[in-house]
Coordinates of C-alpha atoms in Angstrom, one line a residue:
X1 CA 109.6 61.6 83.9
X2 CA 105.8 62.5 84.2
X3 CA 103.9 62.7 87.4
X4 CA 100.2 62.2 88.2
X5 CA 97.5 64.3 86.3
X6 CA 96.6 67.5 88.0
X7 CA 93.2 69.5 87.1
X8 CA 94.9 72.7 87.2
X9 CA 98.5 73.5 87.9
X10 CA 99.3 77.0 89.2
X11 CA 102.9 78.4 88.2
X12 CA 104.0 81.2 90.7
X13 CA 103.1 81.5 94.1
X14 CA 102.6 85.3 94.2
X15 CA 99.7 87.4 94.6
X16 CA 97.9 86.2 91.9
X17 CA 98.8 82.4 92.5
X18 CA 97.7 82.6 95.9
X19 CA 94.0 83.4 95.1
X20 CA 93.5 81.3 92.3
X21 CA 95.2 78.1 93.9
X22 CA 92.9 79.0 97.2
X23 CA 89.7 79.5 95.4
X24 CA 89.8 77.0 92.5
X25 CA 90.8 74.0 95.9
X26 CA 88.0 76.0 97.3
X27 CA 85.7 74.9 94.5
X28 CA 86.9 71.5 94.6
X29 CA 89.8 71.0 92.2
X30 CA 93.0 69.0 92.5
X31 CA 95.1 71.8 92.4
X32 CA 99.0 71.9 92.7
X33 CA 101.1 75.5 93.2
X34 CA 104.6 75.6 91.7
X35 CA 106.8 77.8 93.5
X36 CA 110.2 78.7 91.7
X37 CA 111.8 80.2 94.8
X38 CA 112.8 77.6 97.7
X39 CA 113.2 80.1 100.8
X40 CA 111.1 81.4 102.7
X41 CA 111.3 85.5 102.9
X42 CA 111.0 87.1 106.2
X43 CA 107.9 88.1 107.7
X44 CA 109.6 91.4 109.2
X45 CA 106.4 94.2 107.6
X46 CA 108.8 96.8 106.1
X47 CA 111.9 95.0 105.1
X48 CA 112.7 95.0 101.7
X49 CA 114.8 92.2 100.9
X50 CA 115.7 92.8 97.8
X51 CA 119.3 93.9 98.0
X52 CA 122.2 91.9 96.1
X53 CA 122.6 89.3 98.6
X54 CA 118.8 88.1 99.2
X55 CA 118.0 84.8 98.2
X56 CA 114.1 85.1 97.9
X57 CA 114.3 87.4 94.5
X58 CA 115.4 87.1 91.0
X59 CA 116.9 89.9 89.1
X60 CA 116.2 91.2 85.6
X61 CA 118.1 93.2 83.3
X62 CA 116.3 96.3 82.7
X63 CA 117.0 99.6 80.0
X64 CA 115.9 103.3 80.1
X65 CA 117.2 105.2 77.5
X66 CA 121.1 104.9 77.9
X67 CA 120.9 103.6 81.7
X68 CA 120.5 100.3 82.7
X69 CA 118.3 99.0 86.0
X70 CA 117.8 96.2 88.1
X71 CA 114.7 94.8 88.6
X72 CA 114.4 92.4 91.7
X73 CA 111.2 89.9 91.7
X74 CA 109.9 87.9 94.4
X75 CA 111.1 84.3 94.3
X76 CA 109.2 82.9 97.4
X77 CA 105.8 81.8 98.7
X78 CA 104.0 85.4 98.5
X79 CA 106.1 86.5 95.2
X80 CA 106.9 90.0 95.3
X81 CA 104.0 90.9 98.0
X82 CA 106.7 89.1 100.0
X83 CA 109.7 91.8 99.6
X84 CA 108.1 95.2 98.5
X85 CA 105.8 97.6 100.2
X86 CA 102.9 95.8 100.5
X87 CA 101.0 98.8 99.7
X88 CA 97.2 98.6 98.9
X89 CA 95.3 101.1 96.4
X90 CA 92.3 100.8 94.6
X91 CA 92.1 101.9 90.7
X92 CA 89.8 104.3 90.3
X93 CA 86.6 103.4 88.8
X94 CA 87.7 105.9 85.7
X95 CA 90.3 103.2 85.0
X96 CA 88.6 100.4 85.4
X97 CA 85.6 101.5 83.0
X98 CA 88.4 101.6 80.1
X99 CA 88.8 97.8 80.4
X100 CA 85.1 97.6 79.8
X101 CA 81.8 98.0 80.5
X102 CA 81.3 95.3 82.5
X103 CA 84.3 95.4 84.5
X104 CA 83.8 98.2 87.3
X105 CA 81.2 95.8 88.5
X106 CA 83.7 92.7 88.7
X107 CA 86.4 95.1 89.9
X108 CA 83.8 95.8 92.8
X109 CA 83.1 92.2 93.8
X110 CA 86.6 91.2 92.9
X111 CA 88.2 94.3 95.4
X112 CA 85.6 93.3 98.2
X113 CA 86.9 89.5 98.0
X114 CA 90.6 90.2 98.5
X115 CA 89.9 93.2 101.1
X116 CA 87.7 90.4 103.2
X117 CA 91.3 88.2 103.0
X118 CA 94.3 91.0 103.4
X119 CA 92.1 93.4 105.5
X120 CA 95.3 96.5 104.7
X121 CA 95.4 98.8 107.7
X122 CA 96.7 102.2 107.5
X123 CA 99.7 103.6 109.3
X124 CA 100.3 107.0 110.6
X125 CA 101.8 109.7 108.9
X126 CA 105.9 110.6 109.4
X127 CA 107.7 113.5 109.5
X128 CA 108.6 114.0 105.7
X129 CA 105.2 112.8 104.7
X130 CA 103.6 115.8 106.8
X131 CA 106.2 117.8 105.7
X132 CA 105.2 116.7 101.9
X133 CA 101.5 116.7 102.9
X134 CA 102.0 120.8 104.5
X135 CA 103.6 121.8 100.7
X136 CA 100.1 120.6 98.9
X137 CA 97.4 120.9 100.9
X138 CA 94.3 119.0 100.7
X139 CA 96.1 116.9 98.0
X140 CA 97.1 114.1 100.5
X141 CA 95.8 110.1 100.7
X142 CA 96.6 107.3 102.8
X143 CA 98.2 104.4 102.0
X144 CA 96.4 101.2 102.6
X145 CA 99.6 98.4 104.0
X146 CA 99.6 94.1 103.6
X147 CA 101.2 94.5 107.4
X148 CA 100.2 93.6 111.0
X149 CA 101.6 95.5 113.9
X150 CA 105.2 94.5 113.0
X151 CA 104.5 91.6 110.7
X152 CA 104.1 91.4 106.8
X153 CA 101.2 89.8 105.6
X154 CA 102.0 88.3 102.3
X155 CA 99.0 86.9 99.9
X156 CA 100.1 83.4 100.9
X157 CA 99.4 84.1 104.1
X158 CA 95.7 86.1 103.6
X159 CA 94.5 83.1 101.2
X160 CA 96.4 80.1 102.7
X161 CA 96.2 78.0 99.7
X162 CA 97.4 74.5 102.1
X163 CA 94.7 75.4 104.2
X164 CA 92.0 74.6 101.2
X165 CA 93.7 72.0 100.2
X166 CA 96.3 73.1 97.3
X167 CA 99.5 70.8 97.1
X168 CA 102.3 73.6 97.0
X169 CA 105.5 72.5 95.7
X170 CA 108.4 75.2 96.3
X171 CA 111.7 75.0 94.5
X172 CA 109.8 73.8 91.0
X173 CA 111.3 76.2 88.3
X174 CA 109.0 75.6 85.1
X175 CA 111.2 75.3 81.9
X176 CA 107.9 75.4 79.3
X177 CA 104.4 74.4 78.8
X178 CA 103.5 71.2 77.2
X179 CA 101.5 70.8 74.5
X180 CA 99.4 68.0 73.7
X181 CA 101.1 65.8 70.4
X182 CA 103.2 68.9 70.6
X183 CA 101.1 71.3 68.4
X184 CA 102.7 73.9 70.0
X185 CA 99.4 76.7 70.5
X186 CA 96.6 74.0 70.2
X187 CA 96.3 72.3 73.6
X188 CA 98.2 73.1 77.0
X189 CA 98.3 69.8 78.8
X190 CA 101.0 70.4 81.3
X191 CA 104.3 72.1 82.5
X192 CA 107.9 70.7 81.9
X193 CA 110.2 71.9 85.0
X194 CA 113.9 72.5 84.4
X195 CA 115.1 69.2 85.7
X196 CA 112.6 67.6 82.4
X197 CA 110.1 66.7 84.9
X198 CA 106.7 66.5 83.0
X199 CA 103.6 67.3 85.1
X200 CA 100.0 67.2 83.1
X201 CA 97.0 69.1 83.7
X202 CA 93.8 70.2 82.4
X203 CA 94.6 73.7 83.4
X204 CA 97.5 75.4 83.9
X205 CA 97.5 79.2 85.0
X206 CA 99.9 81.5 84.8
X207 CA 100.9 83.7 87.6
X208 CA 104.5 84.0 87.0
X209 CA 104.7 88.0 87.2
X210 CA 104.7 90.4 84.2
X211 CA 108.1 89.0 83.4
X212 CA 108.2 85.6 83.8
X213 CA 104.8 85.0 82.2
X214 CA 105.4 86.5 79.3
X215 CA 109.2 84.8 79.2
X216 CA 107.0 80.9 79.7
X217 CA 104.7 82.5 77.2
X218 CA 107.4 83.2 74.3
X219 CA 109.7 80.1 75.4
X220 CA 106.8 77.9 74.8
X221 CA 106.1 78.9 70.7
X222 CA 103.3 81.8 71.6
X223 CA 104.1 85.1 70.3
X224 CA 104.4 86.9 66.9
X225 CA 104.3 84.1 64.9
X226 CA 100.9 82.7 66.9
X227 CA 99.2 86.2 66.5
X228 CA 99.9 86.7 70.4
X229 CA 101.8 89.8 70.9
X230 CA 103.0 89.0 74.4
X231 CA 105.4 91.2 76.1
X232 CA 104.4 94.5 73.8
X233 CA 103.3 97.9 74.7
X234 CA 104.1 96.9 77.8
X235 CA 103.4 99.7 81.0
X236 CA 105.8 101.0 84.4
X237 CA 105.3 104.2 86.2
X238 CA 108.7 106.2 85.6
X239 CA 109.9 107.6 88.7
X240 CA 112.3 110.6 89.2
X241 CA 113.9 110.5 92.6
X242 CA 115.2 114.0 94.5
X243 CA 117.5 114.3 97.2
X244 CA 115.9 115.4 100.6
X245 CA 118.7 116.9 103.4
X246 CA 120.6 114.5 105.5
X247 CA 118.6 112.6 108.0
X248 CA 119.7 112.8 111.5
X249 CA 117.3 110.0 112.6
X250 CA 118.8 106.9 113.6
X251 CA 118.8 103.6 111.5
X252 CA 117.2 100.7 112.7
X253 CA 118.9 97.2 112.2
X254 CA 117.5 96.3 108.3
X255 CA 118.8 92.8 108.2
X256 CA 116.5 90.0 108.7
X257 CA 117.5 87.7 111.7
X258 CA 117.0 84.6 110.0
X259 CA 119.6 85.0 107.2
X260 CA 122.3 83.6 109.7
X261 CA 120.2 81.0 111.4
X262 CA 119.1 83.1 114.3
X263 CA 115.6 84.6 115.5
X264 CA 115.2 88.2 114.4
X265 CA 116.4 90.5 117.1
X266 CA 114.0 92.6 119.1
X267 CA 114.5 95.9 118.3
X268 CA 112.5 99.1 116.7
X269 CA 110.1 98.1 114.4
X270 CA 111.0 99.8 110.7
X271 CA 107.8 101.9 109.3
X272 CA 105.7 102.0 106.4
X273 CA 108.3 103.1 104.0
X274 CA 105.2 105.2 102.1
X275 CA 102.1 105.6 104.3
X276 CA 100.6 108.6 102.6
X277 CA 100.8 109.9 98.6
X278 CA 100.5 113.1 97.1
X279 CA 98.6 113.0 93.6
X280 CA 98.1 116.4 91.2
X281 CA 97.0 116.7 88.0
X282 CA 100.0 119.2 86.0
X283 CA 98.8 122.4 84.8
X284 CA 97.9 123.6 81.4
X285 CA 101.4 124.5 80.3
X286 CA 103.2 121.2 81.3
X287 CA 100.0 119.3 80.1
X288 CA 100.8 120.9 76.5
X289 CA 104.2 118.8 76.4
X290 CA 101.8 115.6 76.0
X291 CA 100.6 113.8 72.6
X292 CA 97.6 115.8 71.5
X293 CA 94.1 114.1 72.5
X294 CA 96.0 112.4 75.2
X295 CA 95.1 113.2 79.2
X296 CA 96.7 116.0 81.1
X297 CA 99.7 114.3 83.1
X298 CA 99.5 113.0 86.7
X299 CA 102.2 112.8 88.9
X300 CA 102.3 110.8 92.6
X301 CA 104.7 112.2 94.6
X302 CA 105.9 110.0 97.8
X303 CA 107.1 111.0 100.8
X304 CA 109.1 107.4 101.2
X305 CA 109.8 107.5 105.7
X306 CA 113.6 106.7 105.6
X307 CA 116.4 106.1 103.2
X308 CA 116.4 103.4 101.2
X309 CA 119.3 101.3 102.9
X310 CA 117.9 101.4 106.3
X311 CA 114.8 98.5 104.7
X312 CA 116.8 96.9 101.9
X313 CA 119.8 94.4 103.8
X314 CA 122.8 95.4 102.3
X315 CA 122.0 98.1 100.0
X316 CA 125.6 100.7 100.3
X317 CA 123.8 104.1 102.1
X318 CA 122.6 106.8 99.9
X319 CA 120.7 109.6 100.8
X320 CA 117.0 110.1 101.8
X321 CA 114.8 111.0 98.9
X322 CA 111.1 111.5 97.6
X323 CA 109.9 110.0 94.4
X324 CA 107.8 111.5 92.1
X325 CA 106.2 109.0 89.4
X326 CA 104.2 109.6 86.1
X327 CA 100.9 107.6 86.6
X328 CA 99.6 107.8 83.5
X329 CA 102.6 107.6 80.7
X330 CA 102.2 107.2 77.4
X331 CA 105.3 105.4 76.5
X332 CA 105.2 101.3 76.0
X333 CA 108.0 99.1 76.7
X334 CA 108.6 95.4 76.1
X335 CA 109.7 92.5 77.2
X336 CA 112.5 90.5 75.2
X337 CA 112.1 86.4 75.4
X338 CA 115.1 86.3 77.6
X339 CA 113.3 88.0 80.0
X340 CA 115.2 91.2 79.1
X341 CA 112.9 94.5 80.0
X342 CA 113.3 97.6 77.3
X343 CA 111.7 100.4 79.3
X344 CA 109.6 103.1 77.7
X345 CA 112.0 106.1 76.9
X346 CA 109.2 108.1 76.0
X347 CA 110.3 112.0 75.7
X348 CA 106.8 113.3 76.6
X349 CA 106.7 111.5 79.6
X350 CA 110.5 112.7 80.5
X351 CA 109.5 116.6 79.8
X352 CA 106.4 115.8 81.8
X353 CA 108.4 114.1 84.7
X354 CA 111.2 116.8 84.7
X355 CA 108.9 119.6 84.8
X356 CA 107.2 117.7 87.8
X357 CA 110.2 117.4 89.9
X358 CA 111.4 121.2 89.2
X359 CA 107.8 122.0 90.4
X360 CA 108.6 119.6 93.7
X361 CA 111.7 121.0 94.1
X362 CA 110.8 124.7 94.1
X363 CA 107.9 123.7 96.3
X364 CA 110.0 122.2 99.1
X365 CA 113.1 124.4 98.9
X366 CA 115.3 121.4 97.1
X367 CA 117.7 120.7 94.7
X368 CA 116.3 119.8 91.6
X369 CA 119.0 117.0 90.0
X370 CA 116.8 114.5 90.0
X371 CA 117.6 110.4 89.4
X372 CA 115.8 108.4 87.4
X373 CA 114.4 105.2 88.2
X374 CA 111.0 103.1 88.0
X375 CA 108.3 102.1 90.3
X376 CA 108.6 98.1 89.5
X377 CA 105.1 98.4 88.4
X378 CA 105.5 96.5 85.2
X379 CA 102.6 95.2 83.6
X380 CA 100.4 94.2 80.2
X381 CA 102.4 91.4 79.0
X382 CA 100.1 89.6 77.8
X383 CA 97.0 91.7 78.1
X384 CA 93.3 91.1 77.8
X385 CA 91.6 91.7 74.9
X386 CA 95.1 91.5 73.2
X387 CA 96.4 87.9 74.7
X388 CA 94.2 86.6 76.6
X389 CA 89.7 86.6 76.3
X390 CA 87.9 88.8 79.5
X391 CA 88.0 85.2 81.5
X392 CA 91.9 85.1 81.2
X393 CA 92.0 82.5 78.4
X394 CA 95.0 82.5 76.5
X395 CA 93.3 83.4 73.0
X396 CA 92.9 80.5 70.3
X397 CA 94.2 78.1 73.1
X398 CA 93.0 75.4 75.1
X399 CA 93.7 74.6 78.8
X400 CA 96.1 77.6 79.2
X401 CA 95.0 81.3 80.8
X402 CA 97.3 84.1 82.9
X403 CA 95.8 85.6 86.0
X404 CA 98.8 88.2 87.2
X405 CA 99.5 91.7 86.4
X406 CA 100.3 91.0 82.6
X407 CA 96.2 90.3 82.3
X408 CA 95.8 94.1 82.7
X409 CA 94.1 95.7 79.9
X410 CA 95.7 99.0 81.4
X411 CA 97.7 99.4 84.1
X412 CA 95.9 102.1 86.8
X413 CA 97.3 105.3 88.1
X414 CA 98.2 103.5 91.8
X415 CA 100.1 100.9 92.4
X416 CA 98.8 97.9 91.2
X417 CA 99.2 95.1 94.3
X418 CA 95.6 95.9 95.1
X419 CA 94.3 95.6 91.3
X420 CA 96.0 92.4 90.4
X421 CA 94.6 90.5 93.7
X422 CA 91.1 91.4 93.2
X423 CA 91.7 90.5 89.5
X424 CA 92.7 87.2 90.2
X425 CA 89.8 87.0 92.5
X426 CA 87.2 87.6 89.2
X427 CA 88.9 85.6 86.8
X428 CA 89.1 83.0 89.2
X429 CA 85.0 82.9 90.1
X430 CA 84.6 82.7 86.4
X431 CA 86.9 79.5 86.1
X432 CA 85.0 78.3 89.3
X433 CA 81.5 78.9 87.2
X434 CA 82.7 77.4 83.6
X435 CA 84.0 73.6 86.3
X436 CA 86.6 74.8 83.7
X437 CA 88.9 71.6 85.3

């Protein structure tokens, strides 16, 4: 069955579907939004509903070293701005200028575009943050947050993609792309959806996430054997996690009201779960662990408010802990075609990270047994200048170009939520100049 011809077609409403379906219906083009997820998440700022039980995430298999993870994606209108912090950092311009001499400027304009939309406030600093903060003076930075008062604001809701006129279909799972007399990698002319659905379009963008693009990517015949190496080298900011003392404070109600039916309950609001960072540069000695011509390590370390269990619905209790992360690993991971994710086992970044967290610890008077986990900042999938051109085209083929976080040429030393909105506000002024539709 094939439907009406679209100009573009959108896949993923996320972050990065959000802007591009907003500003390409802004610009005048029949666009339609798939959506894989059906529900609605909850608009409850702080929640993370990402715990077994949530029905607004998928989960992916994930490997480091000998352990294996679990990464939860957003599966709703929003994407994964819907279920995780929310939080809102700019790259620094030194990272940007890597991707190329012209991009700081379109980073600029981009950043400015999406700030005028999610306007991120900042919250105020909590106990263990000031207690974090106190440890390393003068090393502290706010944390922009996607939230209002007690509400979440999601990219769906910022850039409103109904309200300019995008058709946005939710519970639309896209199996492959479609190519034109079937040559798979000469001409993208639509999407087949997993009930063999066939919808056509002059355009179709991907904004599946890191994970899923790069699964549509190799599903559909580009890869190796195209000359696309999608899913390589791929980058995530390791995270070691250490124990803080037992928390007297008590737990607010994490479970979202609506699961059952009912209107959430007024109670206390739950906080920014990181409202403030640390970020150092490791000395001499632990920057001689690294790859030689390779930057000294930077760590983040972050104060998260509360335990873990008291935001995520029906994670078991655990204790309170702080993370600190690598920002700037040199390890690469990849992504399997069954949307399997290796991460990078890297032992410079390890001896990097443990040194880090023995440096914490001693600072703060804690144990050091640290756990190891990731930031869920996966990224460069299908990069530019590897994948795709500088406008997002997928290279060597027509009617087909990404716009989410596996476009980065590199990912930045902050989280990327911020970076991959104002991306998808670039690429998307340049598919608005080139009428690409």
């Amino acid at each position: 069955m094939t439907s009406d011809r679209r100009d573009v077609v959108v896949v993923g409403a996320g972050p990065a579907g959000c802007v591009m379906a907003r500003r390409l219906a802004e610009a005048g083009a029949d666009v339609l939004l798939l959506e894989a997820g059906s529900e609605r998440a909850s608009s409850r700022a702080g929640l993370l509903d990402i715990g077994h039980r949530s029905r607004v995430v998928s989960r992916h298999h994930a490997t480091l070293g000998d352990s294996s993870l679990d990464l939860p994606r957003g599966r709703t209108l929003g994407g994964s701005g819907a279920v995780n912090g929310g939080y809102c950092t700019p790259a620094r311009p030194v990272d940007i200028a890597a991707w190329g001499t012209d991009w700081p400027r379109r980073y600029a304009v981009g950043l400015a575009r999406a700030a005028e939309r999610l306007r991120p406030g900042l919250a105020p600093m909590g106990p263990v943050a000031a207690r974090v903060a106190a440890a390393f003076p003068g090393r502290v930075s706010a944390i922009g947050q996607a939230r209002l008062g007690q509400r979440r604001v999601t990219a769906f809701d910022a850039w409103d993609p109904p309200g300019a006129g995008a058709r946005v279909r939710t519970g639309a799972r896209v199996y492959r792309l479609r190519w034109e007399g079937g040559r798979v990698g000469g001409r993208c002319d639509g999407v087949v959806l997993d009930d063999d659905e066939e919808i056509s379009a002059r355009q179709v963008v991907l904004c599946a996430g890191s994970i899923g693009t790069a699964a549509l990517l190799t599903g559909s015949g580009i890869g190796q054997a195209t000359g696309h190496p999608v899913g390589r080298s791929v980058q995530e900011h390791p995270e070691l996690l250490l124990d803080l003392p037992a928390d007297p404070a008590p737990a607010p109600d994490p479970q979202p009201g609506g699961r059952s039916g009912g209107l959430l309950r007024p109670h206390t609001g739950l906080p920014a779960l990181l409202s403030h960072v640390v970020r150092l540069t490791l000395p001499a000695g632990v920057a001689a662990l690294r790859p030689r011509g390779t930057e000294a390590p930077e760590v983040e370390i972050r104060p998260y408010a509360v335990p873990l269990h008291r935001v995520i619905p029906g994670l078991e209790p655990g204790p309170h802990r702080i993370g600190i992360a690598l920002m700037n690993p040199v390890g690469r991971g990849h992504v399997l075609r069954d949307g399997t994710v290796r991460l990078a086992d890297d032992p410079h970044d390890a001896a990097a990270l443990a040194e880090a967290a023995s440096m914490v610890a001693d600072r703060l008077g804690l144990d050091r047994t640290a756990t190891a986990s990731t930031s869920h900042h996966l990224s460069g999938t299908a990069r530019i200048g590897e994948v795709l051109d500088d406008s997002g085209r997928v290279l060597g083929v027509e009617g087909l170009r990404v716009a989410d976080a596996s476009a980065l040429p590199t990912l930045p030393r902050c989280g990327p939520y911020y970076t991959v909105l104002a991306v998808a506000e670039d690429l998307s002024a340049r598919m608005v100049a080139e009428h690409a539709w």
